[in-house]
Coordinates of C-alpha atoms and ligand atoms in Angstrom, one line a residue:
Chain A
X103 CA -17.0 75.6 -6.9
X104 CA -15.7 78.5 -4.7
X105 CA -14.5 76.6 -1.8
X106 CA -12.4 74.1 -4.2
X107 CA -10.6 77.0 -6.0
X108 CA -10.0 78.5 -2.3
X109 CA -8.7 75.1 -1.2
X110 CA -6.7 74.6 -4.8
X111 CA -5.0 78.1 -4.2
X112 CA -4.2 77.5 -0.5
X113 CA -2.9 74.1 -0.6
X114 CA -0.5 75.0 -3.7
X115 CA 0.7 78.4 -1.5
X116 CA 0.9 76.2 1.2
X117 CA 3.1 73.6 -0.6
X118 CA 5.1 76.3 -2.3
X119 CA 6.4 78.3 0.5
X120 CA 6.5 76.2 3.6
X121 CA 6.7 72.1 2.4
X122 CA 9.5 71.6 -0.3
X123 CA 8.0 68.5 -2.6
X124 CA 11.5 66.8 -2.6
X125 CA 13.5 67.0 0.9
X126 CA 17.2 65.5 1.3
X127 CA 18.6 63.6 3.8
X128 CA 22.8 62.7 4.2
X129 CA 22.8 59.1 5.5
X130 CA 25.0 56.7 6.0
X131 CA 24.7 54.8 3.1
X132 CA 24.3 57.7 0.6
X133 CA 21.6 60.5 -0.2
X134 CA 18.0 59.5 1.0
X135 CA 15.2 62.0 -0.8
X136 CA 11.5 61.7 0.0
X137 CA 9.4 62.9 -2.7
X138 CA 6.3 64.2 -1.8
X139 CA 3.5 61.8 -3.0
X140 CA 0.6 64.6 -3.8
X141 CA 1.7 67.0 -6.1
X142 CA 1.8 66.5 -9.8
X143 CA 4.7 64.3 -11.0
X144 CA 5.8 67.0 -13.5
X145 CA 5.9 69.7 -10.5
X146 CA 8.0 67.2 -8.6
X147 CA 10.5 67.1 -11.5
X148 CA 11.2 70.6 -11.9
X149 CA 11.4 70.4 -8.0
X150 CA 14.2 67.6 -8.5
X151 CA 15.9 69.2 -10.9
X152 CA 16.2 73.0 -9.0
X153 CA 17.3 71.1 -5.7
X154 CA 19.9 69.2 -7.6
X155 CA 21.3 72.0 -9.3
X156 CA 21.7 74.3 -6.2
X157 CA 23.1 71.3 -4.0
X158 CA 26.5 71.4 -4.2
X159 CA 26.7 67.9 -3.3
X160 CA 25.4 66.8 -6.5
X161 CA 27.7 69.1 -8.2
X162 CA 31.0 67.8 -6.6
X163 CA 33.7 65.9 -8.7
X164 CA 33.9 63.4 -5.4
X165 CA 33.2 59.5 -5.7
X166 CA 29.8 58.8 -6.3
X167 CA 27.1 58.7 -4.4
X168 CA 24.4 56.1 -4.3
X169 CA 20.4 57.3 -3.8
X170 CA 17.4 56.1 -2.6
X171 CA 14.3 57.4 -3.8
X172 CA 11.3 57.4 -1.2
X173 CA 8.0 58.1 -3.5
X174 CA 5.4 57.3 -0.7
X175 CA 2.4 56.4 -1.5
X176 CA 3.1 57.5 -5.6
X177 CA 2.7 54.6 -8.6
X178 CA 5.7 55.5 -10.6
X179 CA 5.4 53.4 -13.9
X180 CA 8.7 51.9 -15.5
X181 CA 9.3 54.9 -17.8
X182 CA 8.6 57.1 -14.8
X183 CA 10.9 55.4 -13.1
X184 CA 13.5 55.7 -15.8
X185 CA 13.3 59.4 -16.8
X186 CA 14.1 60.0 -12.9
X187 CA 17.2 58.3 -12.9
X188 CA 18.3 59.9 -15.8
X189 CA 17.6 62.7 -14.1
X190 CA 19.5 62.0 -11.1
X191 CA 22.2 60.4 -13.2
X192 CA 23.1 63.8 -15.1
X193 CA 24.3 65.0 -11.7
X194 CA 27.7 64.2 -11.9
X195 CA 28.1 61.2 -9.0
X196 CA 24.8 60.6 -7.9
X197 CA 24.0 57.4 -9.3
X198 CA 19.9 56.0 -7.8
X199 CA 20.3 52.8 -6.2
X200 CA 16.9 52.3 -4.8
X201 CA 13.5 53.3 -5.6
X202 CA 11.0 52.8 -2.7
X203 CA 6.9 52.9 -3.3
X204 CA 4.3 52.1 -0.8
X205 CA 2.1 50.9 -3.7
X206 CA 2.4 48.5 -6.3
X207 CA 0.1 47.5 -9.5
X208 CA -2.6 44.4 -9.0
X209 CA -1.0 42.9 -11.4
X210 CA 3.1 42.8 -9.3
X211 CA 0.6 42.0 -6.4
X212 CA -0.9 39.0 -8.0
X213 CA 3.0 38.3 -9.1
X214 CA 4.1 38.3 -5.9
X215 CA 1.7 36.3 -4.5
X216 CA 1.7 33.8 -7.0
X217 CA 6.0 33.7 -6.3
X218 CA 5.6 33.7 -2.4
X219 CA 2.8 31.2 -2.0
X220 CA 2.7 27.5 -1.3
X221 CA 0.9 25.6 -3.6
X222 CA -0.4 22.6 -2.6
X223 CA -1.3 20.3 -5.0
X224 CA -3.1 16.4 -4.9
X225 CA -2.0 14.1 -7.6
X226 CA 0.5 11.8 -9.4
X227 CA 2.6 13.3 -11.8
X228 CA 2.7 10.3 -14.1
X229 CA 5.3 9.7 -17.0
X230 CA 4.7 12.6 -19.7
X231 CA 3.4 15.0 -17.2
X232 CA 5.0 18.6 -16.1
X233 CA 3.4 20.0 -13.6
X234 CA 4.6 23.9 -12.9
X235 CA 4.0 26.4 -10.7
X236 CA 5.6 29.8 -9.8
X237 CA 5.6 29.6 -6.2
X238 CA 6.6 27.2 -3.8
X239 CA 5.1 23.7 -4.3
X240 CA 3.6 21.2 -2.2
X241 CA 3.0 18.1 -3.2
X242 CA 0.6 15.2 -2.3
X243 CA 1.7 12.8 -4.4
X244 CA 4.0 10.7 -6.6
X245 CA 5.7 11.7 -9.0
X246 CA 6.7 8.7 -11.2
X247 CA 9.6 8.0 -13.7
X248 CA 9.1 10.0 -16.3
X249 CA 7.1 12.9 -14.8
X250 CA 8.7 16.6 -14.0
X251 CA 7.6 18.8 -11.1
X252 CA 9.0 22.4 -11.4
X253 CA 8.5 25.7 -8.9
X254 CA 10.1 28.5 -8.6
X255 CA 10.7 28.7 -5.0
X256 CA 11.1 25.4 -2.8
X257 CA 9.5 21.8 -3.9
X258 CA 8.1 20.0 -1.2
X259 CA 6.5 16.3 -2.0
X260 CA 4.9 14.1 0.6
X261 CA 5.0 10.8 -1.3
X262 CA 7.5 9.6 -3.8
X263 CA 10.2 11.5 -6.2
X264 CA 10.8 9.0 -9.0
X265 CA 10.9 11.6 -11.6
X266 CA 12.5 14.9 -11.9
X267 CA 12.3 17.6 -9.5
X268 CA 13.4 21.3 -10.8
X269 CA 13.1 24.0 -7.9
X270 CA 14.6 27.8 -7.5
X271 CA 13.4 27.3 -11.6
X272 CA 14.1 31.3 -12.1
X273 CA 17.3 31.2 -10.7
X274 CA 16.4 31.0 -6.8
X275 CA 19.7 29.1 -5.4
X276 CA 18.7 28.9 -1.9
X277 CA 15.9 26.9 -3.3
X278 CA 15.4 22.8 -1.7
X279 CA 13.8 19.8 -2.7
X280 CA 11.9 17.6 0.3
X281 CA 10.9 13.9 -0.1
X282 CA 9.4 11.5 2.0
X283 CA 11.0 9.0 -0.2
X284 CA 14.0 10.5 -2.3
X285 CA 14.7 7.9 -5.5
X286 CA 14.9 11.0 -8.6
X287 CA 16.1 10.4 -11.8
X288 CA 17.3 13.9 -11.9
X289 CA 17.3 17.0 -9.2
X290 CA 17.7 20.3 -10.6
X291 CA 17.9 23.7 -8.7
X292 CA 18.5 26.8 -10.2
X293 CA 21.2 26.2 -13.5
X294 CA 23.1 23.0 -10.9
X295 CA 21.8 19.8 -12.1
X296 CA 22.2 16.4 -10.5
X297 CA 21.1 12.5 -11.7
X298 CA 20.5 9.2 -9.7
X299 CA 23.8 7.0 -9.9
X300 CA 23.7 4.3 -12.9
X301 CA 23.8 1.6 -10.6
X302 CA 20.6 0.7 -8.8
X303 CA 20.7 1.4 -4.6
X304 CA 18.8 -0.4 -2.1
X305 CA 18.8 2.5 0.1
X306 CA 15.4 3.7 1.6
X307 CA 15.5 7.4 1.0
X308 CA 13.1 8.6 3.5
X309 CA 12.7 11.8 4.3
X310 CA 15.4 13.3 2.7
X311 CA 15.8 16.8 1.1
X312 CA 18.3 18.2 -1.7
X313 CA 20.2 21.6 -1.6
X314 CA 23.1 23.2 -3.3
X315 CA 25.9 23.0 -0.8
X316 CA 29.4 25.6 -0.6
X317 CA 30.9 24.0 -3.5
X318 CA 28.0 24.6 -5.9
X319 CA 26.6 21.2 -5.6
X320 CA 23.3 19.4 -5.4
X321 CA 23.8 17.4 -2.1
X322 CA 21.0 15.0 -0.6
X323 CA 20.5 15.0 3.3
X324 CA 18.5 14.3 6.0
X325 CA 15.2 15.9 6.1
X326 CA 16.1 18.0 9.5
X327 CA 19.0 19.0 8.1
X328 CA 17.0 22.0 7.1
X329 CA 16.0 23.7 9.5
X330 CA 19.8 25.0 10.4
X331 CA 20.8 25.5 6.3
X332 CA 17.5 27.3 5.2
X333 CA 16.2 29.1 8.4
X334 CA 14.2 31.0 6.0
X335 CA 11.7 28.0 5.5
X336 CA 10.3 29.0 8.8
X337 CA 7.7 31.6 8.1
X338 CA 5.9 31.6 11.4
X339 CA 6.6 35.3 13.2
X340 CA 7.3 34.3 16.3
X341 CA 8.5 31.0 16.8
X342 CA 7.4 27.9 18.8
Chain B
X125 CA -27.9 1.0 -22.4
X126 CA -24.6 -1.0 -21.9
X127 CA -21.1 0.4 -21.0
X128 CA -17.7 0.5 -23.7
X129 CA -15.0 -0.2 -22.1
X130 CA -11.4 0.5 -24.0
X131 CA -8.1 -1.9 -23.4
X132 CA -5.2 0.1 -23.6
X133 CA -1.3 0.1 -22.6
X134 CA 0.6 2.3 -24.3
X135 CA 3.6 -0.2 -25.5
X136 CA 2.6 -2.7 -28.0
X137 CA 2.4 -6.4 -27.6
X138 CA 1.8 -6.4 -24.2
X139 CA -1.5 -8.2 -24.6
X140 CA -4.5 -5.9 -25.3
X141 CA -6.1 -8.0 -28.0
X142 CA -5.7 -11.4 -26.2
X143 CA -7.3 -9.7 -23.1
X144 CA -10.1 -8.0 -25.4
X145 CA -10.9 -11.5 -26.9
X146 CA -10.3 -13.5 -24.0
X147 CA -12.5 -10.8 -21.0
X148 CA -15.2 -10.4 -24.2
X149 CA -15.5 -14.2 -24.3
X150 CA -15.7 -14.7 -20.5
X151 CA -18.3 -11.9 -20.5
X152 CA -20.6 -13.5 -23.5
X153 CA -20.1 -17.4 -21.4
X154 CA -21.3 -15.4 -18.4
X155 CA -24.7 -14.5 -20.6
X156 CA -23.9 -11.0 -21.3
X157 CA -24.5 -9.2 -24.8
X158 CA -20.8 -8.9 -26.0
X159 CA -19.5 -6.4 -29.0
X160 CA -15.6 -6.6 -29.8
X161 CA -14.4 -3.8 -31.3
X162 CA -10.9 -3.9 -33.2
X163 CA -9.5 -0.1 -33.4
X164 CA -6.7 -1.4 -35.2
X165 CA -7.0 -0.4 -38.2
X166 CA -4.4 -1.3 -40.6
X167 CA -3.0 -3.8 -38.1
X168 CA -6.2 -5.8 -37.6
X169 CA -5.7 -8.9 -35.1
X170 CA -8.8 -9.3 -33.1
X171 CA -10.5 -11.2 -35.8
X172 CA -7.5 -13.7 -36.0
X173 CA -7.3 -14.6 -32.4
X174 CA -11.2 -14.9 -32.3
X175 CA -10.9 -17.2 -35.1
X176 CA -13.0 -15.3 -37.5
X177 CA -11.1 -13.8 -40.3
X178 CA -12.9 -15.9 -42.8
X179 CA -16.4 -14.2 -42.1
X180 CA -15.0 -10.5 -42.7
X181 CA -16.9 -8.9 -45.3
X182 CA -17.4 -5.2 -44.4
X183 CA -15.3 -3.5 -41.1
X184 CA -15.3 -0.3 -39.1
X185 CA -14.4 1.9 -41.9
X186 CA -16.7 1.0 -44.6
X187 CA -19.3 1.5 -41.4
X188 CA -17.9 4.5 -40.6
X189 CA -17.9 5.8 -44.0
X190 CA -21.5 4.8 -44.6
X191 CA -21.0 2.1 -47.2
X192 CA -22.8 -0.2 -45.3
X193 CA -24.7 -0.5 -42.0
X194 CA -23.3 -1.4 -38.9
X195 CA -25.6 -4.3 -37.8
X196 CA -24.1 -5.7 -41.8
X197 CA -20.6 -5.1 -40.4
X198 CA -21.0 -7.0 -37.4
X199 CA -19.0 -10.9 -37.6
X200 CA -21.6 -12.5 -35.5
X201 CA -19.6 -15.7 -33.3
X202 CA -21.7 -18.4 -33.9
X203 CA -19.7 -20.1 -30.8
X204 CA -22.4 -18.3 -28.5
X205 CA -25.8 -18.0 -29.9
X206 CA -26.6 -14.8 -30.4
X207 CA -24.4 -13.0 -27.5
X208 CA -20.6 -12.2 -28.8
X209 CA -20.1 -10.0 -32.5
X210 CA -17.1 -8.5 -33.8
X211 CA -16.8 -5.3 -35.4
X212 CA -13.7 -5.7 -37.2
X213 CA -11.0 -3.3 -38.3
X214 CA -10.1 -2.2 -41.9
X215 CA -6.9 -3.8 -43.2
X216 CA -6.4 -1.8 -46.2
X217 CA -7.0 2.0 -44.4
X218 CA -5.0 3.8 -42.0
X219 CA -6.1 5.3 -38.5
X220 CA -6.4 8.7 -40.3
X221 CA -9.7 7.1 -42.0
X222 CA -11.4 7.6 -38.6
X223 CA -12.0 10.3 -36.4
X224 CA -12.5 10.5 -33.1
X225 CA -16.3 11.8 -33.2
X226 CA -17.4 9.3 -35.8
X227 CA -15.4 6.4 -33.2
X228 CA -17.9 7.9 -30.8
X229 CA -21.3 8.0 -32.6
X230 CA -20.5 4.5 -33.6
X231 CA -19.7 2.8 -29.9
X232 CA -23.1 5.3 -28.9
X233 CA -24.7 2.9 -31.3
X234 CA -23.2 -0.2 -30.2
X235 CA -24.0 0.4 -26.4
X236 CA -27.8 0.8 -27.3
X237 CA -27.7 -3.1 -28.5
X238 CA -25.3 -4.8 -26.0
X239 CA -24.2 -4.7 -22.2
X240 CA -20.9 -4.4 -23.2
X241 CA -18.6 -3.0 -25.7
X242 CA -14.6 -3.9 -26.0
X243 CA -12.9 -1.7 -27.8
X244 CA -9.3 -3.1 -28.6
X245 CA -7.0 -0.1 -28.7
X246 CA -3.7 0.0 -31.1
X247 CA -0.2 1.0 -29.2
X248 CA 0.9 4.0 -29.0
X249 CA -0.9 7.4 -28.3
X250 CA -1.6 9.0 -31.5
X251 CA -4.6 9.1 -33.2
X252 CA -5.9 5.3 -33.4
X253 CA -5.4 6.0 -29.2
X254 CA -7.9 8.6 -29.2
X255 CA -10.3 7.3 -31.6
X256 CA -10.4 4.4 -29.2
X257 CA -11.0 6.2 -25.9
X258 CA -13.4 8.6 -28.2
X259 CA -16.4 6.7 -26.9
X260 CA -15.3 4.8 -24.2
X261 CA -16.6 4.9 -20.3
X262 CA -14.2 2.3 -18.6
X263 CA -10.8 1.9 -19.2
X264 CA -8.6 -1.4 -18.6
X265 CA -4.9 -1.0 -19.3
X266 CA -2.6 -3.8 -19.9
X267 CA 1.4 -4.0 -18.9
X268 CA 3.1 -6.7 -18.3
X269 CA 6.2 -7.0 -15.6
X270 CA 8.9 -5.0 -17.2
X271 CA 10.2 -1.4 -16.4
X272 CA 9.3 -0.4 -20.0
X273 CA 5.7 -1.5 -20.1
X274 CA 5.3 0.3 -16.8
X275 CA 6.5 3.4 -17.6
X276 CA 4.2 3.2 -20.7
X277 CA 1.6 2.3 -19.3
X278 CA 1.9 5.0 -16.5
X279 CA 1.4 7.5 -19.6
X280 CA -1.4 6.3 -21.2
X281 CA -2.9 6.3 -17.1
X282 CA -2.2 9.8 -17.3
X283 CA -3.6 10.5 -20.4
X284 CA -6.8 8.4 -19.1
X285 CA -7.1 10.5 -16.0
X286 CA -7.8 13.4 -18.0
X287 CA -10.3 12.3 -20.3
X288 CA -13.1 13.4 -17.8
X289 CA -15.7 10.8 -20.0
X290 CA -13.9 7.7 -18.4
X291 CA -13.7 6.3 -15.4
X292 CA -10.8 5.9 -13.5
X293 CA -8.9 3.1 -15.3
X294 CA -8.1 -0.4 -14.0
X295 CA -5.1 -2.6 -14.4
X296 CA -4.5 -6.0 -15.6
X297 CA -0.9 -7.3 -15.3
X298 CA 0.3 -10.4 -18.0
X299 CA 2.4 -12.6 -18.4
X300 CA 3.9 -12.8 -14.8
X301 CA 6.7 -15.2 -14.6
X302 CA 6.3 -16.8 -11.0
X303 CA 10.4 -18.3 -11.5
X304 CA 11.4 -14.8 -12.3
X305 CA 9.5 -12.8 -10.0
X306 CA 10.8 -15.1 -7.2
X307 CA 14.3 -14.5 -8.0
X308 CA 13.8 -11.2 -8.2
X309 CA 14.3 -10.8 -12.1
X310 CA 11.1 -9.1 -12.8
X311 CA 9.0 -6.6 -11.0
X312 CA 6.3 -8.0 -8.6
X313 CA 2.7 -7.4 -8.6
X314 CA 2.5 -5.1 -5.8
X315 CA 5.5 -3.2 -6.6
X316 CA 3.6 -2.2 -9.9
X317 CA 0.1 -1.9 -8.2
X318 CA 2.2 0.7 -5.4
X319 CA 3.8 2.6 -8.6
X320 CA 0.9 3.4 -10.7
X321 CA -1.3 3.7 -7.8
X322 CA -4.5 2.5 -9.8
X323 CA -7.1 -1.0 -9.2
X324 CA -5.9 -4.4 -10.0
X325 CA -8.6 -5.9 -11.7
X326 CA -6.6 -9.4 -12.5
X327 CA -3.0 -10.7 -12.9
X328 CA -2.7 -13.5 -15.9
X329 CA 0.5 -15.4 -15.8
X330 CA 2.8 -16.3 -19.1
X331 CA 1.4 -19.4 -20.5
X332 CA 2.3 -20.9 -23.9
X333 CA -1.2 -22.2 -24.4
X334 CA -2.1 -19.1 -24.5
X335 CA -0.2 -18.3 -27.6
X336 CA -1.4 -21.6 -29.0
X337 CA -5.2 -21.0 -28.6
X338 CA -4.5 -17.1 -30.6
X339 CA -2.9 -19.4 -33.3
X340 CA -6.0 -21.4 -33.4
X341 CA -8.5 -19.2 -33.1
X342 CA -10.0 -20.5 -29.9
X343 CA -9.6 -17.9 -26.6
X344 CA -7.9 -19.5 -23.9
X345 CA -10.9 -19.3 -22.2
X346 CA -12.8 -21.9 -23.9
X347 CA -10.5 -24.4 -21.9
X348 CA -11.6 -24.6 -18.4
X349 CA -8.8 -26.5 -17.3
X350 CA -5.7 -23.7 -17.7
X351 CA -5.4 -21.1 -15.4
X352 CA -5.3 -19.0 -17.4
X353 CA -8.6 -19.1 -18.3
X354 CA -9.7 -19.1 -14.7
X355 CA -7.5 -15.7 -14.2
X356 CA -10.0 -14.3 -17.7
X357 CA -13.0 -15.6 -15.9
X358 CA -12.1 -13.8 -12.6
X359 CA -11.2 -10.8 -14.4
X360 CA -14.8 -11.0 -16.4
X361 CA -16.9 -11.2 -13.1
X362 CA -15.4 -8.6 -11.2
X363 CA -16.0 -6.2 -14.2
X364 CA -19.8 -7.3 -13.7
X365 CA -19.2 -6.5 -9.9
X366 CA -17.9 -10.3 -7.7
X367 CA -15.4 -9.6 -5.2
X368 CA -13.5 -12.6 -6.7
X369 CA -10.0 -13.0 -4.4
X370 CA -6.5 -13.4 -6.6
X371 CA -5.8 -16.9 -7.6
X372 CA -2.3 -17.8 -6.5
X373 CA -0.5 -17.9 -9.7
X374 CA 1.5 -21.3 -8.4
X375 CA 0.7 -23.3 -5.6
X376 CA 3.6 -22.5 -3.7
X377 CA 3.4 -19.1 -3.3
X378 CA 1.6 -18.3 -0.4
X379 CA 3.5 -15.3 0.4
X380 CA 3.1 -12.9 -2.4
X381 CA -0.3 -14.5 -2.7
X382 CA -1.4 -12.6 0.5
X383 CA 0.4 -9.7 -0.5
X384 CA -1.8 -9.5 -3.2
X385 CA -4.5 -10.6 -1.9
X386 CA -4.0 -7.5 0.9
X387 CA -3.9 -5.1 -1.7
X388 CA -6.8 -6.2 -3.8
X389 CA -8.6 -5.3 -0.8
X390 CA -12.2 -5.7 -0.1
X391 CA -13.3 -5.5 -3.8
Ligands
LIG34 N1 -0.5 -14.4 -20.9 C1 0.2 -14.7 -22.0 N2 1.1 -15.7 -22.0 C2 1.8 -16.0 -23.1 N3 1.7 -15.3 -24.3 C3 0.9 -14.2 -24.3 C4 0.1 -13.9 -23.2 N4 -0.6 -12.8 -23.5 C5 -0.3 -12.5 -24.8 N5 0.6 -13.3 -25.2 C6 1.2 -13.3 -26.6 O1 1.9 -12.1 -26.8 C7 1.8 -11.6 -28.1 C8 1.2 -10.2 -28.2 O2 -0.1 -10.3 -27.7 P1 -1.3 -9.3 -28.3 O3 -1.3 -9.4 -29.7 O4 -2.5 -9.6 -27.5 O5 -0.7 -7.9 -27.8 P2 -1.2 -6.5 -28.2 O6 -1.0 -5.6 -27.0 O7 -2.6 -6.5 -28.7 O8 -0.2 -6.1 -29.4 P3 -0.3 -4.9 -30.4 O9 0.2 -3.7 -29.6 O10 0.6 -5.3 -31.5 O11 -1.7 -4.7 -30.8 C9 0.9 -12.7 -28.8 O12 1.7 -13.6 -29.5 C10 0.2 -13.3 -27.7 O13 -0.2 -14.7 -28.0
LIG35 MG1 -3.4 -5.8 -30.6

């Protein structure tokens, strides 16, 4: 019990005189703080506030200045999050741009997995059938007249697109569809929407892939196309 | 303990209640114990195209509804001894009158007395669709060569494949115009094998005798001769396990013949 108070009191005389809880840094690109991530959140607010008010930066009538929070290895929750760029905000022309945390909730983990990962998946998508996921999806497979594949990253099917294919589905524009045979009824990525022609083609459409070109529309390519237009695809770290 | 298997498509008049006659008759000349059971209710057919409308006194719903048992239901075919019965649909109900669990217990029942059960499924998949799969362990579904049939029948696949109770479902393809498929007017057999991706179990071809044998109550089947009937026989002895080859559907036609035959495979 002793030795904890001793430590309590130390630590907090420590933190007090020598280690400010909220440092500043000029940059570049605006006003970087780093808020210390082991005192209390309410001490680091009144911290925030003081250091504000006796900056004279924060107090100047110039154009405004954008700030990134560092918060270490804190959890801020949304309303935390909120009340500090209020905070920030009152000063004048300091306006937070970017809030930085080493941690994040299981549950934005699991989000962010589930958005990031490929998911492969072995079926036909037969007429009537959706099949959804958040990520990016790989499919081994047909999916026939009728049926709908949607992901929200990139749509990848080894087998036949007969149906529809929807990628980028929560807006992702960089997203592509990837066929080894290409015959949709309908491509979708992001909001730009494209359908088959009326007339009936004898082409092949192997190994093609579908991306929204400069002008905003759906185009359909050849497969190795993509490695130049979405270099992003590659996720291996160091290359072949 | 026998098996119930359901004949399905999706689209309507594609054939499902010829085949259920037609394979049920095949199966009972083959000596099997055969029960046909017509899920149509309100649209009853079965018993007209067996030729046994006249014997109808109680159907699947007064069964179902306990106002008689189902061994007094039963429209026994006097054709072939004692080994082909109807269970006949209601004419005067709807498909609300049954519900999938009593559809069940009742084909439970049926499969304790015969080797096989055909249950003749309405179009369409509401509720006379899943009261007909209710008890079901096989699936056959029926489409014949145009886009529309197809596509339907592509749904109902997909609704088979997850009713985890049945077996993978097989296909049969009717009414296959040989002229047409030649000129390239109507899909081919393996263009519709490749695009539902399920087993052919048989390919009938269009045949007017056909037509005129539901008029008269006799099953092509009964008529050795067509071939037709040969293609029902086929299809009945490769449900009880043969590896019977495709029969060309003309003479000529070697070449899609050993397409199909390639695709069959080893069955
Ligand atoms: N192979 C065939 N050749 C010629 N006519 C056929 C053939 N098969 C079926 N038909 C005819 O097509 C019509 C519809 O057949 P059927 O009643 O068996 O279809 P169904 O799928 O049971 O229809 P529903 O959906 O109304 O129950 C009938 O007139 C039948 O005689
Ligand atoms: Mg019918």
């Amino acid at each position: 019990m002793d030795v904890f108070v001793e430590l309590f009191v130390e630590v907090n005389v420590v933190a007090k005189q020598k280690q400010p809880y909220v440092t500043m840094k000029g940059t570049k690109d605006g006003l970087t703080l780093h808020l210390d991530d082991t005192c209390s959140y309410d001490d680091l607010l009144e911290e925030l506030e003081e250091k504000l008010t006796a900056s004279e930066k924060a107090e100047s009538d110039g154009p405004l200045v954008s700030v990134h929070l560092k918060v270490g290895n804190r959890y801020l929750t949304p309303k935390q999050e909120e009340e500090l760029r209020t905070l920030i905000r009152r000063k004048k022309n300091l306006v937070v741009e970017s809030i930085e945390s080493n941690v994040m909730t299981k549950e934005e983990a699991l989000e962010w997995k589930r958005k990031t990962e490929i998911v492969s998946v072995s079926k036909i998508v037969r007429s009537g059938q959706v099949l959804h996921v958040q990520g990016d999806l790989l499919l081994i497979g047909d999916v026939n007249p009728g049926g709908i594949v949607i992901a929200g990253g990139n749509i990848f099917i080894l087998g036949a697109l007969r149906g529809i294919a929807h990628a980028g589905y929560y807006g992702n524009k960089e997203a592509v569809i990837a066929a080894s045979i290409m015959k949709p009824t309908q491509l979708r990525i992001g909001d730009v929407m494209n359908r088959a022609p009326d007339y009936k083609t004898d082409e092949r459409n192997e190994m093609e892939c579908a991306y929204i070109d400069e002008h905003n529309q759906i185009v359909v390519d050849r497969l190795q196309l993509l490695a130049q237009l979405r270099p992003n695809l590659t996720r291996l770290e160091r290359g072949v | 303990m026998g098996e119930a298997i359901v004949i399905t498509s999706g689209k309507g008049g594609v054939g499902k209640t010829t085949t259920t006659a037609n394979v049920g008759t095949a199966l009972a000349i083959l000596g099997k114990r055969i029960c046909l059971v017509d899920t149509d209710i309100g649209l009853r057919n079965l018993d007209v195209v067996m030729g046994l409308e006249n014997r109808i006194i109680y159907d699947l719903v007064d069964v179902v509804e306990g106002r008689c048992t189902v061994q007094k239901a039963l429209v026994k075919d006097k054709r072939f001894d004692d080994h082909l019965y109807l269970l006949p649909a209601a004419q005067t109900s709807d498909k609300s009158a049954v519900s999938p669990e009593q559809m069940k217990q009742l084909i439970d029942e049926l499969k304790q007395d015969y080797d096989y059960v055909l249950i003749d499924c309405p179009a369409g998949i509401e509720q006379g669709y899943r009261n007909a799969v209710a008890g079901a362990d096989e699936a056959i579904v029926v489409t014949t060569p145009e886009v529309s049939a197809v596509r339907d029948a592509d749904r109902i696949i997909g609704l088979l494949e997850n009713e985890e109770h049945i077996k993978p479902p097989r296909l049969i393809i009717n009414r296959i115009r040989s002229h047409m498929v030649k000129n390239g007017d109507m899909l081919d057999v393996d263009e519709i094998v490749m695009h539902l991706s399920i087993d052919l179990l048989g390919v009938i071809a269009d045949d007017e005798n056909v037509i005129k044998s539901s008029n008269k109550g006799e099953p092509i089947v009964l008529d050795p001769n067509s071939k037709a009937s040969i293609a029902y026989r086929n299809i009945a002895r490769r449900i009880l396990g043969e590896s019977v080859p495709l029969q060309p559907l003309e003479d000529e036609q070697k070449g899609i013949f050993s397409k199909i035959k390639k695709l069959f495979g080893v069955r």
